């Protein structure tokens, strides 16, 4: 009986290892560059069978894949390096931004009860993109200012303000996920709230003089819809932060 049990365990282990090795990822690299993302996104989007589970945070063997995929240091190592040229960093930021848009398709699946199959992973991808956009839009605006004959001209200011408005609108799209609150697990709702706490405060700190009236209105509407205490607390903090900035700007 012990021999049979051992053989069964051995067969299970072998099958598990074969399944893991079926998909190749550069997990031994410290940072993934845009070429790595080309291959990884392609594999995660199209390399899995419909009934095959993708890497998750809850899978001890494969969680490193999700962690590497959503590691913000992958882009920060380049975009925060002031020794590199502004044009080069803009080019890399653009590539990462395009990759992120493809990444958003990896973990969108829902079950027959309209519950997200990968809510924590989907939100981790969202957070990767929220952080990336802070770098992407700032670098783009910095290059516009650097290349302008007159950085203080009305036309340049209008372009900068338009770009800031775009990132604010992109962030508002994240708040739309609160409409799908029932599709999240409790851990997912907590992670959703955490994204509001971290990235929205960073956005407002980066652009304190911007117009956040649309974001405030959206937050107020979502506050009335949400049933999660964590999400509602985060929305209240966001509204209070916007109110405080509006008060400061009026002085």
Short mmCIF file of C-alpha atoms in Angstrom, two decimals:
data_model
loop_
_atom_site.label_atom_id
_atom_site.label_comp_id
_atom_site.label_asym_id
_atom_site.label_seq_id
_atom_site.Cartn_x
_atom_site.Cartn_y
_atom_site.Cartn_z
CA UNK A 1 0.00 0.00 0.00
CA UNK A 2 2.84 2.36 0.82
CA UNK A 3 4.45 1.61 -2.54
CA UNK A 4 1.23 2.43 -4.40
CA UNK A 5 0.87 5.68 -2.49
CA UNK A 6 4.44 6.65 -3.31
CA UNK A 7 3.95 5.85 -6.98
CA UNK A 8 0.79 7.94 -7.09
CA UNK A 9 2.60 10.87 -5.49
CA UNK A 10 5.46 10.49 -7.95
CA UNK A 11 3.10 10.51 -10.92
CA UNK A 12 1.36 13.65 -9.64
CA UNK A 13 4.69 15.41 -9.13
CA UNK A 14 5.90 14.50 -12.59
CA UNK A 15 2.71 15.75 -14.21
CA UNK A 16 2.90 19.00 -12.24
CA UNK A 17 6.49 19.65 -13.28
CA UNK A 18 5.71 18.91 -16.91
CA UNK A 19 2.80 21.34 -16.78
CA UNK A 20 5.01 24.05 -15.26
CA UNK A 21 7.72 23.54 -17.85
CA UNK A 22 5.23 23.75 -20.69
CA UNK A 23 5.40 27.55 -20.51
CA UNK A 24 8.71 29.36 -20.55
CA UNK A 25 9.28 32.63 -18.72
CA UNK A 26 12.54 34.53 -17.98
CA UNK A 27 12.07 34.30 -14.21
CA UNK A 28 15.81 34.25 -13.54
CA UNK A 29 16.30 37.74 -14.98
CA UNK A 30 16.39 40.48 -12.37
CA UNK A 31 14.43 42.90 -14.54
CA UNK A 32 12.26 42.27 -17.59
CA UNK A 33 12.77 44.60 -20.53
CA UNK A 34 10.31 45.34 -23.31
CA UNK A 35 11.57 42.40 -25.36
CA UNK A 36 10.80 40.08 -22.46
CA UNK A 37 7.32 41.57 -22.23
CA UNK A 38 6.79 40.85 -25.93
CA UNK A 39 7.29 37.15 -25.32
CA UNK A 40 5.65 36.91 -21.89
CA UNK A 41 2.45 38.70 -22.91
CA UNK A 42 2.17 36.59 -26.04
CA UNK A 43 2.54 33.42 -23.97
CA UNK A 44 0.06 34.48 -21.28
CA UNK A 45 -2.56 35.69 -23.74
CA UNK A 46 -2.39 32.97 -26.37
CA UNK A 47 -0.23 30.13 -25.03
CA UNK A 48 -2.78 28.71 -22.60
CA UNK A 49 -5.68 26.39 -23.34
CA UNK A 50 -9.17 27.68 -22.50
CA UNK A 51 -9.45 25.33 -19.53
CA UNK A 52 -5.86 25.84 -18.38
CA UNK A 53 -5.30 28.01 -15.32
CA UNK A 54 -2.93 30.92 -15.73
CA UNK A 55 -0.29 31.87 -13.13
CA UNK A 56 -1.77 33.36 -9.96
CA UNK A 57 -0.53 34.79 -6.68
CA UNK A 58 -2.12 31.83 -4.89
CA UNK A 59 -0.04 29.28 -6.81
CA UNK A 60 3.28 28.91 -4.92
CA UNK A 61 5.09 27.54 -7.97
CA UNK A 62 3.90 30.15 -10.44
CA UNK A 63 3.30 33.29 -8.40
CA UNK A 64 6.77 34.53 -9.33
CA UNK A 65 5.54 34.90 -12.91
CA UNK A 66 2.79 37.31 -11.86
CA UNK A 67 5.16 39.11 -9.50
CA UNK A 68 7.71 39.60 -12.28
CA UNK A 69 5.03 40.61 -14.77
CA UNK A 70 3.71 43.35 -12.49
CA UNK A 71 7.01 44.46 -10.95
CA UNK A 72 7.17 48.23 -11.40
CA UNK A 73 10.95 48.15 -11.07
CA UNK A 74 11.03 46.71 -14.59
CA UNK A 75 10.22 50.14 -16.01
CA UNK A 76 11.49 52.31 -13.16
CA UNK A 77 15.04 51.04 -13.61
CA UNK A 78 15.07 52.84 -16.96
CA UNK A 79 12.55 55.66 -16.60
CA UNK A 80 14.00 56.93 -13.31
CA UNK A 81 17.60 56.89 -14.57
CA UNK A 82 18.46 60.54 -15.12
CA UNK A 83 21.77 59.53 -16.69
CA UNK A 84 19.81 58.29 -19.70
CA UNK A 85 18.56 60.66 -22.37
CA UNK A 86 15.04 62.04 -22.19
CA UNK A 87 14.21 60.84 -25.70
CA UNK A 88 15.40 57.33 -24.91
CA UNK A 89 13.38 57.15 -21.70
CA UNK A 90 10.32 58.43 -23.55
CA UNK A 91 10.74 55.72 -26.15
CA UNK A 92 11.00 53.01 -23.49
CA UNK A 93 8.03 54.47 -21.59
CA UNK A 94 5.93 54.36 -24.76
CA UNK A 95 6.86 50.73 -25.36
CA UNK A 96 5.94 49.79 -21.81
CA UNK A 97 2.66 51.68 -22.10
CA UNK A 98 1.74 49.78 -25.26
CA UNK A 99 2.66 46.50 -23.58
CA UNK A 100 0.55 47.38 -20.56
CA UNK A 101 -2.52 47.87 -22.75
CA UNK A 102 -1.99 44.31 -24.00
CA UNK A 103 -1.41 43.08 -20.44
CA UNK A 104 -4.88 44.22 -19.43
CA UNK A 105 -6.33 41.42 -21.59
CA UNK A 106 -4.54 38.61 -19.73
CA UNK A 107 -6.64 38.32 -16.56
CA UNK A 108 -10.08 39.60 -17.59
CA UNK A 109 -11.89 36.23 -17.57
CA UNK A 110 -15.06 35.73 -15.52
CA UNK A 111 -16.97 32.59 -14.55
CA UNK A 112 -20.63 31.74 -15.14
CA UNK A 113 -21.58 33.77 -12.07
CA UNK A 114 -19.80 36.83 -13.52
CA UNK A 115 -17.06 36.59 -10.90
CA UNK A 116 -13.50 37.44 -11.88
CA UNK A 117 -11.34 34.33 -12.08
CA UNK A 118 -8.18 36.37 -11.50
CA UNK A 119 -9.24 39.49 -9.62
CA UNK A 120 -6.00 40.03 -7.68
CA UNK A 121 -3.88 39.46 -10.76
CA UNK A 122 -6.04 41.77 -12.88
CA UNK A 123 -5.71 44.52 -10.29
CA UNK A 124 -1.95 44.01 -10.06
CA UNK A 125 -1.80 44.64 -13.81
CA UNK A 126 -3.96 47.73 -13.30
CA UNK A 127 -1.61 49.01 -10.59
CA UNK A 128 1.39 48.40 -12.82
CA UNK A 129 -0.27 50.63 -15.40
CA UNK A 130 -1.31 53.35 -12.97
CA UNK A 131 2.25 53.67 -11.73
CA UNK A 132 3.63 53.54 -15.26
CA UNK A 133 1.36 56.35 -16.44
CA UNK A 134 2.75 58.68 -13.79
CA UNK A 135 6.16 58.24 -15.42
CA UNK A 136 4.94 58.05 -19.01
CA UNK A 137 2.96 61.29 -19.02
CA UNK A 138 5.53 63.25 -17.03
CA UNK A 139 8.38 62.21 -19.33
CA UNK A 140 6.25 63.12 -22.34
CA UNK A 141 5.45 66.54 -20.94
CA UNK A 142 9.09 67.11 -19.99
CA UNK A 143 10.15 66.39 -23.56
CA UNK A 144 7.51 68.74 -24.96
CA UNK A 145 8.78 71.52 -22.70
CA UNK A 146 12.43 70.80 -23.49
CA UNK A 147 11.86 70.87 -27.26
CA UNK A 148 9.62 73.95 -27.26
CA UNK A 149 10.96 77.30 -28.45
CA UNK A 150 8.84 78.97 -25.79
CA UNK A 151 7.89 76.55 -22.99
CA UNK A 152 5.65 79.20 -21.44
CA UNK A 153 3.60 79.80 -24.58
CA UNK A 154 -0.15 79.26 -24.42
CA UNK A 155 -0.03 76.48 -27.02
CA UNK A 156 2.52 74.48 -25.01
CA UNK A 157 0.59 75.00 -21.79
CA UNK A 158 -2.57 73.78 -23.51
CA UNK A 159 -0.81 70.62 -24.69
CA UNK A 160 0.54 69.93 -21.19
CA UNK A 161 -2.87 70.54 -19.62
CA UNK A 162 -4.49 68.25 -22.18
CA UNK A 163 -2.05 65.47 -21.32
CA UNK A 164 -2.72 65.91 -17.61
CA UNK A 165 -6.45 65.75 -18.29
CA UNK A 166 -5.89 62.50 -20.19
CA UNK A 167 -4.10 60.77 -17.33
CA UNK A 168 -6.81 61.93 -14.90
CA UNK A 169 -9.46 60.43 -17.19
CA UNK A 170 -7.44 57.22 -17.42
CA UNK A 171 -7.41 57.00 -13.64
CA UNK A 172 -11.16 57.54 -13.52
CA UNK A 173 -11.53 54.39 -15.63
CA UNK A 174 -10.01 52.47 -12.70
CA UNK A 175 -12.87 53.69 -10.52
CA UNK A 176 -15.27 52.08 -13.00
CA UNK A 177 -14.21 48.73 -11.54
CA UNK A 178 -16.27 49.60 -8.47
CA UNK A 179 -19.30 49.05 -10.70
CA UNK A 180 -18.12 45.42 -10.84
CA UNK A 181 -17.58 45.16 -7.10
CA UNK A 182 -19.66 41.98 -6.83
CA UNK A 183 -17.24 40.26 -9.21
CA UNK A 184 -14.38 40.60 -6.71
CA UNK A 185 -13.40 38.47 -3.74
CA UNK A 186 -12.88 40.25 -0.42
CA UNK A 187 -9.13 40.21 -1.06
CA UNK A 188 -9.81 41.71 -4.45
CA UNK A 189 -11.92 44.50 -2.97
CA UNK A 190 -9.14 45.29 -0.51
CA UNK A 191 -6.63 45.40 -3.35
CA UNK A 192 -8.97 47.63 -5.35
CA UNK A 193 -9.13 50.04 -2.42
CA UNK A 194 -5.37 49.91 -1.99
CA UNK A 195 -4.90 51.08 -5.56
CA UNK A 196 -6.99 54.17 -4.86
CA UNK A 197 -5.01 54.94 -1.71
CA UNK A 198 -1.60 54.63 -3.33
CA UNK A 199 -1.79 55.75 -6.93
CA UNK A 200 -4.48 58.43 -6.80
CA UNK A 201 -2.67 60.25 -4.01
CA UNK A 202 0.55 60.07 -6.06
CA UNK A 203 -1.27 61.51 -9.07
CA UNK A 204 -2.67 64.44 -7.10
CA UNK A 205 0.71 65.09 -5.50
CA UNK A 206 2.33 65.16 -8.94
CA UNK A 207 -0.32 67.49 -10.42
CA UNK A 208 -1.73 69.42 -7.44
CA UNK A 209 -3.10 72.27 -9.57
CA UNK A 210 -5.03 70.09 -12.02
CA UNK A 211 -8.81 69.98 -12.27
CA UNK A 212 -10.10 66.92 -10.41
CA UNK A 213 -13.78 67.83 -10.46
CA UNK A 214 -14.61 64.91 -12.77
CA UNK A 215 -12.71 62.48 -10.58
CA UNK A 216 -14.39 63.84 -7.47
CA UNK A 217 -17.83 63.44 -9.05
CA UNK A 218 -17.01 59.88 -10.07
CA UNK A 219 -15.77 59.05 -6.57
CA UNK A 220 -18.96 60.43 -5.04
CA UNK A 221 -21.11 58.34 -7.37
CA UNK A 222 -19.09 55.19 -6.63
CA UNK A 223 -19.30 55.93 -2.92
CA UNK A 224 -23.08 55.62 -3.16
CA UNK A 225 -22.82 52.31 -5.02
CA UNK A 226 -20.07 50.52 -3.11
CA UNK A 227 -20.92 48.02 -0.39
CA UNK A 228 -17.30 47.51 0.68
CA UNK A 229 -16.14 49.35 3.79
CA UNK A 230 -12.56 49.34 2.52
CA UNK A 231 -13.50 50.77 -0.86
CA UNK A 232 -15.77 53.41 0.69
CA UNK A 233 -13.02 54.45 3.10
CA UNK A 234 -10.60 54.86 0.19
CA UNK A 235 -13.12 56.88 -1.80
CA UNK A 236 -13.76 59.15 1.17
CA UNK A 237 -10.02 59.75 1.55
CA UNK A 238 -9.77 60.55 -2.15
CA UNK A 239 -12.64 63.04 -1.97
CA UNK A 240 -11.11 64.67 1.10
CA UNK A 241 -7.73 64.94 -0.64
CA UNK A 242 -9.29 66.59 -3.69
CA UNK A 243 -11.24 68.98 -1.46
CA UNK A 244 -8.07 69.95 0.38
CA UNK A 245 -6.24 70.66 -2.88
CA UNK A 246 -9.16 72.74 -4.14
CA UNK A 247 -9.06 74.78 -0.93
CA UNK A 248 -5.30 75.31 -1.24
CA UNK A 249 -5.63 76.43 -4.85
CA UNK A 250 -8.27 78.99 -3.90
CA UNK A 251 -5.95 80.69 -1.40
#
